Amino acid sequence: MKIKAIAAALIMSFMLSGCSFIGFDAQTLMHPPRPTGEKADIHTLLVKKGGEDITLKYPQNGDYRSAIITHDLCGDYNEEALAIYQKGDESSGTNIMFMKKDGKWQDMGMYNNSAAQVDKVCFGDLNGDNKDEVIVGWGSSLNNTSTISVYYYKNGKMNELKTEQGYTELAVMDFDGDKMHEIFTANVSVGEKPASAQLFRAKQDHLEMMDSCPLDSGVTKYASVQTGLINEKQTGIILDGMKSADTLVTELIYWDNNEKSLKSPFFDLYTKSADYTKRNTSVVSKDINGDKIIEFPIVNLMPGYNEKVTDDSAYVTNWNRYDTRSNTFVRAMSMVLNYSDGYWFLIPDIWRGKVTTKTDTTKRMITFYEWVSSDKNPNGAIGAALLKIQVFSDVEWENGKGTTGFYKLLDSDNMVFAANSPSPNNSLSLNSGDVKNSFKLISHE
């Protein structure tokens, strides 16, 4: 059954999604945990070189959050190591030390940066020599002070390329399909300097900018960054930017190999914004259906509501991908999200544009209604109730309090999520199997 297959893919997507916003800084700990195993030997060399009075520093963002990271840096299929730490207090800046194991761990380069923090550590082959370079963002993207350094293996040691390139957000990926990685940066607007994205490639002793493009100037920071496929054949990056405490927009950027330029198709030159994707919900872009393509949300009000509504369940969230050949959005699926009770409901195709919702917060119930248009009422009106989803306590469910006509969808944390189909003979009514397959709890990421 199609609904069952989609729902299964969806739940795996939510379960496997990783959080990319919460970091750990050793400064917030009185006694940072001491490494064990292989990292304990690395730590011993670190103390020998840096002294006893060191504080491990943990990257605040990105895929690598450890202060000690192992990775093949020499292209010999063996893992080298890097460690990030401070000596004494923050006034001494932050150090990075590279180590290679030849019987025992040995130093192969130490560098200091004046930044008090490390934002992100990335890896990628920037020059096509089959060795991954280390790209470090020094500082914190929260206050727009991060700058990039590149570390590369040559002549038996790690070397440093310091740059003055600042960023709000950083990503490393092969954007143009040449088997080498490029460095992508996004910068929010500061003063009279507009928001923009840049793409760089490595050129011996410097970074060369390939192109830049404008971004939404109202964005103050980025809540989510996703890199990978944006359709079946095109890679790119999707940024979910915060314009205010409760407003997000999505921006998509990719490299056009035909025009040799960086594209930002959601950006409107007239308004200098990406407001077509604007929404007042916290949902961010992701591979929502497990097809390895990043989808982005477009949030629309249900029929019968206006812009003043504040209830999440009065919106339908349409997940889309972007077709760069036709410059169009391609919808993947639609759902109603109920953040207050922690679940979502997949909207079947036969319901699209034909249903609306009402929420009873006292009963913790959402009711889906048929939306009926006619010659007498072309704007439409509420029709028959098609589905009720309600949250009961375990005690209420066991005692049968208000549960007449409801069947259990699932239970979690002493709560029972249940459904009722008031109009089973309506052509838009769903059977209990489809309802159960379309209902899922929101995983905490």
GROMACS .gro file of C-alpha atoms in nm:
model
  445
    1MET     CA    1   0.000   0.000   0.000
    2LYS     CA    2   0.143   0.338  -0.105
    3ILE     CA    3   0.050   0.521   0.216
    4LYS     CA    4   0.210   0.248   0.427
    5ALA     CA    5   0.536   0.260   0.228
    6ILE     CA    6   0.560   0.639   0.247
    7ALA     CA    7   0.483   0.642   0.617
    8ALA     CA    8   0.753   0.382   0.684
    9ALA     CA    9   1.009   0.590   0.495
   10LEU     CA   10   0.903   0.900   0.684
   11ILE     CA   11   0.944   0.752   1.029
   12MET     CA   12   1.292   0.624   0.937
   13SER     CA   13   1.381   0.973   0.814
   14PHE     CA   14   1.280   1.134   1.144
   15MET     CA   15   1.454   0.864   1.347
   16LEU     CA   16   1.780   0.885   1.156
   17SER     CA   17   1.800   1.265   1.140
   18GLY     CA   18   2.082   1.400   1.354
   19CYS     CA   19   2.076   1.715   1.557
   20SER     CA   20   2.323   1.972   1.432
   21PHE     CA   21   2.262   2.264   1.668
   22ILE     CA   22   2.374   2.164   2.018
   23GLY     CA   23   2.748   2.165   2.099
   24PHE     CA   24   2.951   2.104   2.412
   25ASP     CA   25   3.227   2.337   2.526
   26ALA     CA   26   3.483   2.216   2.777
   27GLN     CA   27   3.471   2.558   2.942
   28THR     CA   28   3.125   2.476   3.072
   29LEU     CA   29   3.263   2.170   3.255
   30MET     CA   30   3.465   2.187   3.578
   31HIS     CA   31   3.648   1.868   3.481
   32PRO     CA   32   3.624   1.771   3.113
   33PRO     CA   33   3.605   1.392   3.064
   34ARG     CA   34   3.946   1.240   3.005
   35PRO     CA   35   3.979   1.047   2.675
   36THR     CA   36   4.004   0.670   2.688
   37GLY     CA   37   4.150   0.400   2.460
   38GLU     CA   38   4.337   0.521   2.151
   39LYS     CA   39   4.250   0.883   2.230
   40ALA     CA   40   4.414   0.844   2.571
   41ASP     CA   41   4.751   0.790   2.396
   42ILE     CA   42   4.684   1.096   2.181
   43HIS     CA   43   4.597   1.293   2.495
   44THR     CA   44   4.929   1.187   2.652
   45LEU     CA   45   5.124   1.338   2.360
   46LEU     CA   46   4.902   1.646   2.373
   47VAL     CA   47   4.986   1.703   2.740
   48LYS     CA   48   5.354   1.642   2.670
   49LYS     CA   49   5.358   1.911   2.399
   50GLY     CA   50   5.103   2.153   2.538
   51GLY     CA   51   5.152   2.112   2.911
   52GLU     CA   52   4.924   1.999   3.192
   53ASP     CA   53   4.723   2.321   3.197
   54ILE     CA   54   4.521   2.257   2.880
   55THR     CA   55   4.149   2.269   2.814
   56LEU     CA   56   4.004   2.064   2.531
   57LYS     CA   57   3.788   2.269   2.294
   58TYR     CA   58   3.487   2.116   2.123
   59PRO     CA   59   3.359   2.240   1.783
   60GLN     CA   60   3.021   2.403   1.830
   61ASN     CA   61   2.869   2.296   1.498
   62GLY     CA   62   2.906   2.047   1.216
   63ASP     CA   63   2.951   1.670   1.193
   64TYR     CA   64   3.267   1.656   1.405
   65ARG     CA   65   3.204   1.765   1.765
   66SER     CA   66   3.497   1.599   1.943
   67ALA     CA   67   3.807   1.788   2.059
   68ILE     CA   68   4.015   1.493   1.936
   69ILE     CA   69   3.932   1.377   1.582
   70THR     CA   70   4.089   1.094   1.382
   71HIS     CA   71   4.091   1.104   1.000
   72ASP     CA   72   4.313   0.993   0.709
   73LEU     CA   73   4.504   1.312   0.630
   74CYS     CA   74   4.802   1.164   0.444
   75GLY     CA   75   4.614   0.953   0.190
   76ASP     CA   76   4.776   0.633   0.318
   77TYR     CA   77   4.454   0.471   0.447
   78ASN     CA   78   4.573   0.516   0.806
   79GLU     CA   79   4.408   0.757   1.046
   80GLU     CA   80   4.599   1.056   1.171
   81ALA     CA   81   4.467   1.272   1.455
   82LEU     CA   82   4.405   1.635   1.537
   83ALA     CA   83   4.336   1.788   1.876
   84ILE     CA   84   4.192   2.128   1.959
   85TYR     CA   85   4.278   2.286   2.293
   86GLN     CA   86   4.364   2.598   2.489
   87LYS     CA   87   4.661   2.659   2.714
   88GLY     CA   88   4.569   2.856   3.022
   89ASP     CA   89   4.285   3.101   2.956
   90GLU     CA   90   4.120   3.228   2.637
   91SER     CA   91   4.370   3.513   2.601
   92SER     CA   92   4.618   3.267   2.449
   93GLY     CA   93   4.379   3.180   2.167
   94THR     CA   94   4.308   2.825   2.053
   95ASN     CA   95   4.556   2.564   1.932
   96ILE     CA   96   4.530   2.278   1.687
   97MET     CA   97   4.782   1.994   1.693
   98PHE     CA   98   4.821   1.724   1.426
   99MET     CA   99   4.960   1.378   1.506
  100LYS     CA  100   5.069   1.072   1.308
  101LYS     CA  101   5.116   0.722   1.445
  102ASP     CA  102   5.442   0.551   1.358
  103GLY     CA  103   5.465   0.292   1.632
  104LYS     CA  104   5.362   0.569   1.869
  105TRP     CA  105   5.191   0.903   1.819
  106GLN     CA  106   5.420   1.180   1.693
  107ASP     CA  107   5.367   1.552   1.638
  108MET     CA  108   5.336   1.663   1.273
  109GLY     CA  109   5.232   2.026   1.319
  110MET     CA  110   5.098   2.269   1.578
  111TYR     CA  111   4.924   2.599   1.506
  112ASN     CA  112   4.766   2.875   1.711
  113ASN     CA  113   4.468   3.094   1.625
  114SER     CA  114   4.366   3.405   1.816
  115ALA     CA  115   4.000   3.291   1.823
  116ALA     CA  116   3.864   3.177   2.158
  117GLN     CA  117   3.643   2.909   2.000
  118VAL     CA  118   3.621   2.671   1.707
  119ASP     CA  119   3.297   2.678   1.514
  120LYS     CA  120   3.334   2.383   1.279
  121VAL     CA  121   3.579   2.123   1.144
  122CYS     CA  122   3.530   1.989   0.789
  123PHE     CA  123   3.726   1.755   0.562
  124GLY     CA  124   3.753   1.749   0.184
  125ASP     CA  125   3.999   1.699  -0.102
  126LEU     CA  126   4.034   2.057  -0.226
  127ASN     CA  127   4.314   2.007  -0.480
  128GLY     CA  128   4.260   1.659  -0.624
  129ASP     CA  129   4.570   1.498  -0.466
  130ASN     CA  130   4.361   1.222  -0.303
  131LYS     CA  131   4.434   1.363   0.041
  132ASP     CA  132   4.171   1.532   0.252
  133GLU     CA  133   4.247   1.882   0.368
  134VAL     CA  134   4.120   2.003   0.706
  135ILE     CA  135   3.898   2.313   0.689
  136VAL     CA  136   3.854   2.481   1.028
  137GLY     CA  137   3.618   2.765   1.106
  138TRP     CA  138   3.769   2.967   1.388
  139GLY     CA  139   3.538   3.169   1.609
  140SER     CA  140   3.161   3.147   1.640
  141SER     CA  141   2.906   3.176   1.361
  142LEU     CA  142   2.661   3.312   1.619
  143ASN     CA  143   2.831   3.652   1.614
  144ASN     CA  144   2.954   3.642   1.253
  145THR     CA  145   3.322   3.640   1.344
  146SER     CA  146   3.425   3.297   1.212
  147THR     CA  147   3.719   3.281   0.972
  148ILE     CA  148   3.862   2.992   0.769
  149SER     CA  149   4.197   2.816   0.790
  150VAL     CA  150   4.295   2.524   0.566
  151TYR     CA  151   4.546   2.262   0.681
  152TYR     CA  152   4.710   2.028   0.429
  153TYR     CA  153   4.970   1.749   0.431
  154LYS     CA  154   5.293   1.814   0.242
  155ASN     CA  155   5.657   1.716   0.290
  156GLY     CA  156   5.583   1.497   0.591
  157LYS     CA  157   5.393   1.755   0.795
  158MET     CA  158   5.068   1.949   0.814
  159ASN     CA  159   5.087   2.302   0.673
  160GLU     CA  160   4.856   2.597   0.731
  161LEU     CA  161   4.680   2.829   0.487
  162LYS     CA  162   4.529   3.115   0.686
  163THR     CA  163   4.262   3.324   0.519
  164GLU     CA  164   4.069   3.636   0.606
  165GLN     CA  165   3.749   3.484   0.467
  166GLY     CA  166   3.470   3.523   0.720
  167TYR     CA  167   3.137   3.347   0.724
  168THR     CA  168   2.810   3.297   0.904
  169GLU     CA  169   2.772   2.942   0.769
  170LEU     CA  170   3.030   2.707   0.616
  171ALA     CA  171   3.002   2.388   0.408
  172VAL     CA  172   3.248   2.173   0.211
  173MET     CA  173   3.128   1.965  -0.084
  174ASP     CA  174   3.197   1.890  -0.452
  175PHE     CA  175   2.957   2.145  -0.601
  176ASP     CA  176   3.064   2.130  -0.967
  177GLY     CA  177   3.125   1.755  -1.016
  178ASP     CA  178   3.501   1.780  -1.081
  179LYS     CA  179   3.586   1.527  -0.805
  180MET     CA  180   3.734   1.803  -0.590
  181HIS     CA  181   3.566   1.974  -0.297
  182GLU     CA  182   3.484   2.342  -0.287
  183ILE     CA  183   3.431   2.568   0.015
  184PHE     CA  184   3.091   2.734   0.045
  185THR     CA  185   3.025   3.030   0.273
  186ALA     CA  186   2.708   3.220   0.354
  187ASN     CA  187   2.707   3.558   0.523
  188VAL     CA  188   2.411   3.743   0.671
  189SER     CA  189   2.372   4.115   0.611
  190VAL     CA  190   2.592   4.335   0.832
  191GLY     CA  191   2.545   4.712   0.819
  192GLU     CA  192   2.532   4.816   0.455
  193LYS     CA  193   2.691   4.492   0.338
  194PRO     CA  194   2.418   4.270   0.187
  195ALA     CA  195   2.377   3.900   0.259
  196SER     CA  196   2.555   3.675   0.010
  197ALA     CA  197   2.687   3.327  -0.065
  198GLN     CA  198   3.032   3.252  -0.208
  199LEU     CA  199   3.198   2.945  -0.356
  200PHE     CA  200   3.576   2.902  -0.335
  201ARG     CA  201   3.830   2.658  -0.474
  202ALA     CA  202   4.187   2.603  -0.357
  203LYS     CA  203   4.460   2.761  -0.569
  204GLN     CA  204   4.806   2.680  -0.427
  205ASP     CA  205   4.855   2.940  -0.151
  206HIS     CA  206   4.509   3.103  -0.158
  207LEU     CA  207   4.137   3.051  -0.206
  208GLU     CA  208   3.992   3.165  -0.537
  209MET     CA  209   3.630   3.276  -0.546
  210MET     CA  210   3.442   3.100  -0.827
  211ASP     CA  211   3.126   3.309  -0.793
  212SER     CA  212   2.886   3.468  -0.547
  213CYS     CA  213   2.511   3.526  -0.532
  214PRO     CA  214   2.274   3.732  -0.313
  215LEU     CA  215   2.080   3.591  -0.017
  216ASP     CA  216   1.782   3.711   0.187
  217SER     CA  217   1.900   4.024   0.369
  218GLY     CA  218   1.645   3.981   0.648
  219VAL     CA  219   1.801   3.658   0.778
  220THR     CA  220   1.991   3.701   1.106
  221LYS     CA  221   2.124   3.345   1.143
  222TYR     CA  222   2.077   2.996   1.001
  223ALA     CA  223   1.880   2.731   1.187
  224SER     CA  224   1.966   2.445   0.953
  225VAL     CA  225   2.209   2.367   0.671
  226GLN     CA  226   2.172   2.065   0.443
  227THR     CA  227   2.413   1.964   0.163
  228GLY     CA  228   2.361   1.692  -0.097
  229LEU     CA  229   2.122   1.612  -0.380
  230ILE     CA  230   1.849   1.869  -0.442
  231ASN     CA  231   1.707   1.659  -0.726
  232GLU     CA  232   1.804   1.333  -0.897
  233LYS     CA  233   2.117   1.478  -1.065
  234GLN     CA  234   2.199   1.813  -0.902
  235THR     CA  235   2.386   1.874  -0.578
  236GLY     CA  236   2.344   2.190  -0.377
  237ILE     CA  237   2.295   2.342  -0.035
  238ILE     CA  238   1.971   2.436   0.141
  239LEU     CA  239   1.974   2.700   0.416
  240ASP     CA  240   1.687   2.756   0.656
  241GLY     CA  241   1.734   3.110   0.783
  242MET     CA  242   1.573   3.285   1.078
  243LYS     CA  243   1.423   3.627   1.005
  244SER     CA  244   1.271   3.659   1.352
  245ALA     CA  245   1.206   3.438   1.653
  246ASP     CA  246   0.913   3.266   1.481
  247THR     CA  247   0.980   3.317   1.109
  248LEU     CA  248   1.193   3.100   0.880
  249VAL     CA  249   1.275   3.116   0.510
  250THR     CA  250   1.447   2.858   0.292
  251GLU     CA  251   1.722   2.939   0.042
  252LEU     CA  252   1.860   2.693  -0.211
  253ILE     CA  253   2.201   2.746  -0.375
  254TYR     CA  254   2.367   2.535  -0.644
  255TRP     CA  255   2.641   2.557  -0.906
  256ASP     CA  256   2.521   2.582  -1.268
  257ASN     CA  257   2.783   2.402  -1.475
  258ASN     CA  258   2.647   2.538  -1.804
  259GLU     CA  259   2.662   2.901  -1.699
  260LYS     CA  260   2.955   2.852  -1.459
  261SER     CA  261   2.773   3.048  -1.192
  262LEU     CA  262   2.627   3.016  -0.843
  263LYS     CA  263   2.247   3.019  -0.847
  264SER     CA  264   2.000   3.119  -0.575
  265PRO     CA  265   1.661   3.060  -0.742
  266PHE     CA  266   1.443   3.140  -0.439
  267PHE     CA  267   1.590   3.491  -0.408
  268ASP     CA  268   1.369   3.775  -0.536
  269LEU     CA  269   1.577   4.066  -0.667
  270TYR     CA  270   1.293   4.312  -0.615
  271THR     CA  271   1.226   4.236  -0.248
  272LYS     CA  272   1.581   4.108  -0.178
  273SER     CA  273   1.423   3.817   0.005
  274ALA     CA  274   1.320   3.453  -0.023
  275ASP     CA  275   0.978   3.527   0.123
  276TYR     CA  276   0.796   3.279  -0.099
  277THR     CA  277   0.925   3.013   0.140
  278LYS     CA  278   0.848   3.217   0.454
  279ARG     CA  279   0.669   3.032   0.733
  280ASN     CA  280   0.582   3.076   1.099
  281THR     CA  281   0.669   2.721   1.201
  282SER     CA  282   0.997   2.567   1.316
  283VAL     CA  283   1.003   2.290   1.054
  284VAL     CA  284   1.330   2.281   0.854
  285SER     CA  285   1.446   2.115   0.533
  286LYS     CA  286   1.551   1.749   0.527
  287ASP     CA  287   1.527   1.427   0.328
  288ILE     CA  288   1.173   1.365   0.447
  289ASN     CA  289   1.097   1.045   0.255
  290GLY     CA  290   1.428   0.858   0.250
  291ASP     CA  291   1.501   0.909  -0.124
  292LYS     CA  292   1.842   1.074  -0.057
  293ILE     CA  293   1.712   1.406  -0.197
  294ILE     CA  294   1.671   1.707   0.033
  295GLU     CA  295   1.314   1.835   0.046
  296PHE     CA  296   1.215   2.180   0.171
  297PRO     CA  297   0.884   2.283   0.332
  298ILE     CA  298   0.629   2.524   0.189
  299VAL     CA  299   0.366   2.596   0.452
  300ASN     CA  300   0.013   2.701   0.351
  301LEU     CA  301  -0.299   2.782   0.548
  302MET     CA  302  -0.586   2.539   0.542
  303PRO     CA  303  -0.904   2.660   0.369
  304GLY     CA  304  -1.110   2.899   0.582
  305TYR     CA  305  -0.817   3.055   0.771
  306ASN     CA  306  -0.642   3.390   0.740
  307GLU     CA  307  -0.289   3.505   0.820
  308LYS     CA  308  -0.377   3.587   1.182
  309VAL     CA  309  -0.402   3.219   1.278
  310THR     CA  310  -0.146   3.092   1.531
  311ASP     CA  311  -0.243   2.724   1.547
  312ASP     CA  312   0.011   2.494   1.377
  313SER     CA  313  -0.254   2.241   1.282
  314ALA     CA  314  -0.432   2.501   1.067
  315TYR     CA  315  -0.144   2.475   0.819
  316VAL     CA  316  -0.055   2.208   0.568
  317THR     CA  317   0.319   2.152   0.520
  318ASN     CA  318   0.405   2.061   0.162
  319TRP     CA  319   0.747   1.899   0.118
  320ASN     CA  320   0.908   1.984  -0.217
  321ARG     CA  321   1.224   1.932  -0.417
  322TYR     CA  322   1.355   2.176  -0.679
  323ASP     CA  323   1.388   2.084  -1.049
  324THR     CA  324   1.677   2.296  -1.180
  325ARG     CA  325   1.598   2.208  -1.543
  326SER     CA  326   1.242   2.342  -1.540
  327ASN     CA  327   1.289   2.585  -1.246
  328THR     CA  328   0.983   2.441  -1.072
  329PHE     CA  329   0.894   2.294  -0.734
  330VAL     CA  330   0.804   1.924  -0.732
  331ARG     CA  331   0.586   1.823  -0.438
  332ALA     CA  332   0.689   1.504  -0.259
  333MET     CA  333   0.417   1.487   0.009
  334SER     CA  334   0.196   1.692   0.240
  335MET     CA  335   0.121   1.668   0.611
  336VAL     CA  336  -0.041   1.840   0.906
  337LEU     CA  337   0.194   1.890   1.202
  338ASN     CA  338   0.068   1.918   1.560
  339TYR     CA  339   0.366   2.037   1.763
  340SER     CA  340   0.173   2.083   2.089
  341ASP     CA  341   0.083   1.712   2.103
  342GLY     CA  342   0.388   1.594   1.911
  343TYR     CA  343   0.256   1.419   1.601
  344TRP     CA  344   0.202   1.461   1.228
  345PHE     CA  345  -0.057   1.324   0.987
  346LEU     CA  346   0.019   1.251   0.622
  347ILE     CA  347  -0.240   1.410   0.391
  348PRO     CA  348  -0.350   1.164   0.118
  349ASP     CA  349  -0.372   1.294  -0.238
  350ILE     CA  350  -0.753   1.265  -0.241
  351TRP     CA  351  -0.764   1.521   0.044
  352ARG     CA  352  -0.545   1.788  -0.116
  353GLY     CA  353  -0.739   2.114  -0.129
  354LYS     CA  354  -1.054   1.938  -0.013
  355VAL     CA  355  -1.017   1.938   0.366
  356THR     CA  356  -0.962   2.181   0.650
  357THR     CA  357  -0.910   2.140   1.024
  358LYS     CA  358  -1.035   2.269   1.357
  359THR     CA  359  -0.850   2.225   1.684
  360ASP     CA  360  -1.001   2.186   2.030
  361THR     CA  361  -0.710   2.248   2.265
  362THR     CA  362  -0.918   2.160   2.572
  363LYS     CA  363  -0.992   1.813   2.438
  364ARG     CA  364  -0.653   1.792   2.262
  365MET     CA  365  -0.836   1.704   1.943
  366ILE     CA  366  -0.797   1.791   1.574
  367THR     CA  367  -1.095   1.736   1.346
  368PHE     CA  368  -1.051   1.711   0.970
  369TYR     CA  369  -1.353   1.839   0.775
  370GLU     CA  370  -1.450   1.821   0.413
  371TRP     CA  371  -1.422   2.164   0.249
  372VAL     CA  372  -1.715   2.210   0.011
  373SER     CA  373  -1.736   2.464  -0.270
  374SER     CA  374  -2.052   2.532  -0.470
  375ASP     CA  375  -2.203   2.782  -0.711
  376LYS     CA  376  -2.379   2.948  -0.419
  377ASN     CA  377  -2.063   2.951  -0.208
  378PRO     CA  378  -1.758   2.953  -0.439
  379ASN     CA  379  -1.527   3.037  -0.147
  380GLY     CA  380  -1.622   2.713   0.022
  381ALA     CA  381  -1.754   2.610   0.361
  382ILE     CA  382  -1.705   2.335   0.618
  383GLY     CA  383  -1.880   2.010   0.536
  384ALA     CA  384  -1.885   1.668   0.701
  385ALA     CA  385  -1.634   1.570   0.971
  386LEU     CA  386  -1.403   1.309   0.815
  387LEU     CA  387  -1.158   1.228   1.094
  388LYS     CA  388  -1.095   1.313   1.459
  389ILE     CA  389  -0.757   1.260   1.626
  390GLN     CA  390  -0.755   1.299   2.002
  391VAL     CA  391  -0.505   1.249   2.283
  392PHE     CA  392  -0.627   1.068   2.597
  393SER     CA  393  -0.449   0.986   2.918
  394ASP     CA  394  -0.402   0.616   2.993
  395VAL     CA  395  -0.659   0.645   3.272
  396GLU     CA  396  -0.916   0.813   3.046
  397TRP     CA  397  -0.868   0.545   2.783
  398GLU     CA  398  -0.891   0.256   3.028
  399ASN     CA  399  -1.203   0.405   3.189
  400GLY     CA  400  -1.362   0.471   2.852
  401LYS     CA  401  -1.408   0.841   2.932
  402GLY     CA  402  -1.511   1.012   2.607
  403THR     CA  403  -1.364   0.731   2.397
  404THR     CA  404  -1.683   0.609   2.229
  405GLY     CA  405  -1.622   0.558   1.856
  406PHE     CA  406  -1.242   0.600   1.887
  407TYR     CA  407  -0.982   0.338   1.802
  408LYS     CA  408  -0.621   0.339   1.923
  409LEU     CA  409  -0.348   0.458   1.689
  410LEU     CA  410  -0.063   0.414   1.938
  411ASP     CA  411   0.032   0.493   2.297
  412SER     CA  412   0.336   0.676   2.433
  413ASP     CA  413   0.437   0.832   2.767
  414ASN     CA  414   0.111   0.744   2.943
  415MET     CA  415  -0.090   0.893   2.657
  416VAL     CA  416  -0.312   0.722   2.402
  417PHE     CA  417  -0.345   0.869   2.054
  418ALA     CA  418  -0.677   0.768   1.905
  419ALA     CA  419  -0.892   0.833   1.597
  420ASN     CA  420  -1.258   0.841   1.510
  421SER     CA  421  -1.408   0.837   1.158
  422PRO     CA  422  -1.749   1.009   1.195
  423SER     CA  423  -1.851   0.979   0.826
  424PRO     CA  424  -1.740   0.632   0.709
  425ASN     CA  425  -1.961   0.647   0.397
  426ASN     CA  426  -1.817   0.977   0.273
  427SER     CA  427  -1.610   0.935  -0.043
  428LEU     CA  428  -1.320   1.118   0.130
  429SER     CA  429  -1.328   0.904   0.444
  430LEU     CA  430  -1.018   0.690   0.517
  431ASN     CA  431  -1.022   0.337   0.655
  432SER     CA  432  -0.856   0.269   0.989
  433GLY     CA  433  -0.554   0.106   0.826
  434ASP     CA  434  -0.474   0.414   0.617
  435VAL     CA  435  -0.526   0.639   0.920
  436LYS     CA  436  -0.284   0.434   1.131
  437ASN     CA  437  -0.022   0.431   0.855
  438SER     CA  438  -0.052   0.809   0.806
  439PHE     CA  439  -0.011   0.894   1.176
  440LYS     CA  440   0.334   0.925   1.336
  441LEU     CA  441   0.488   1.089   1.640
  442ILE     CA  442   0.737   1.369   1.583
  443SER     CA  443   1.085   1.251   1.677
  444HIS     CA  444   1.288   1.494   1.889
  445GLU     CA  445   1.603   1.584   1.696
   0.00000   0.00000   0.00000
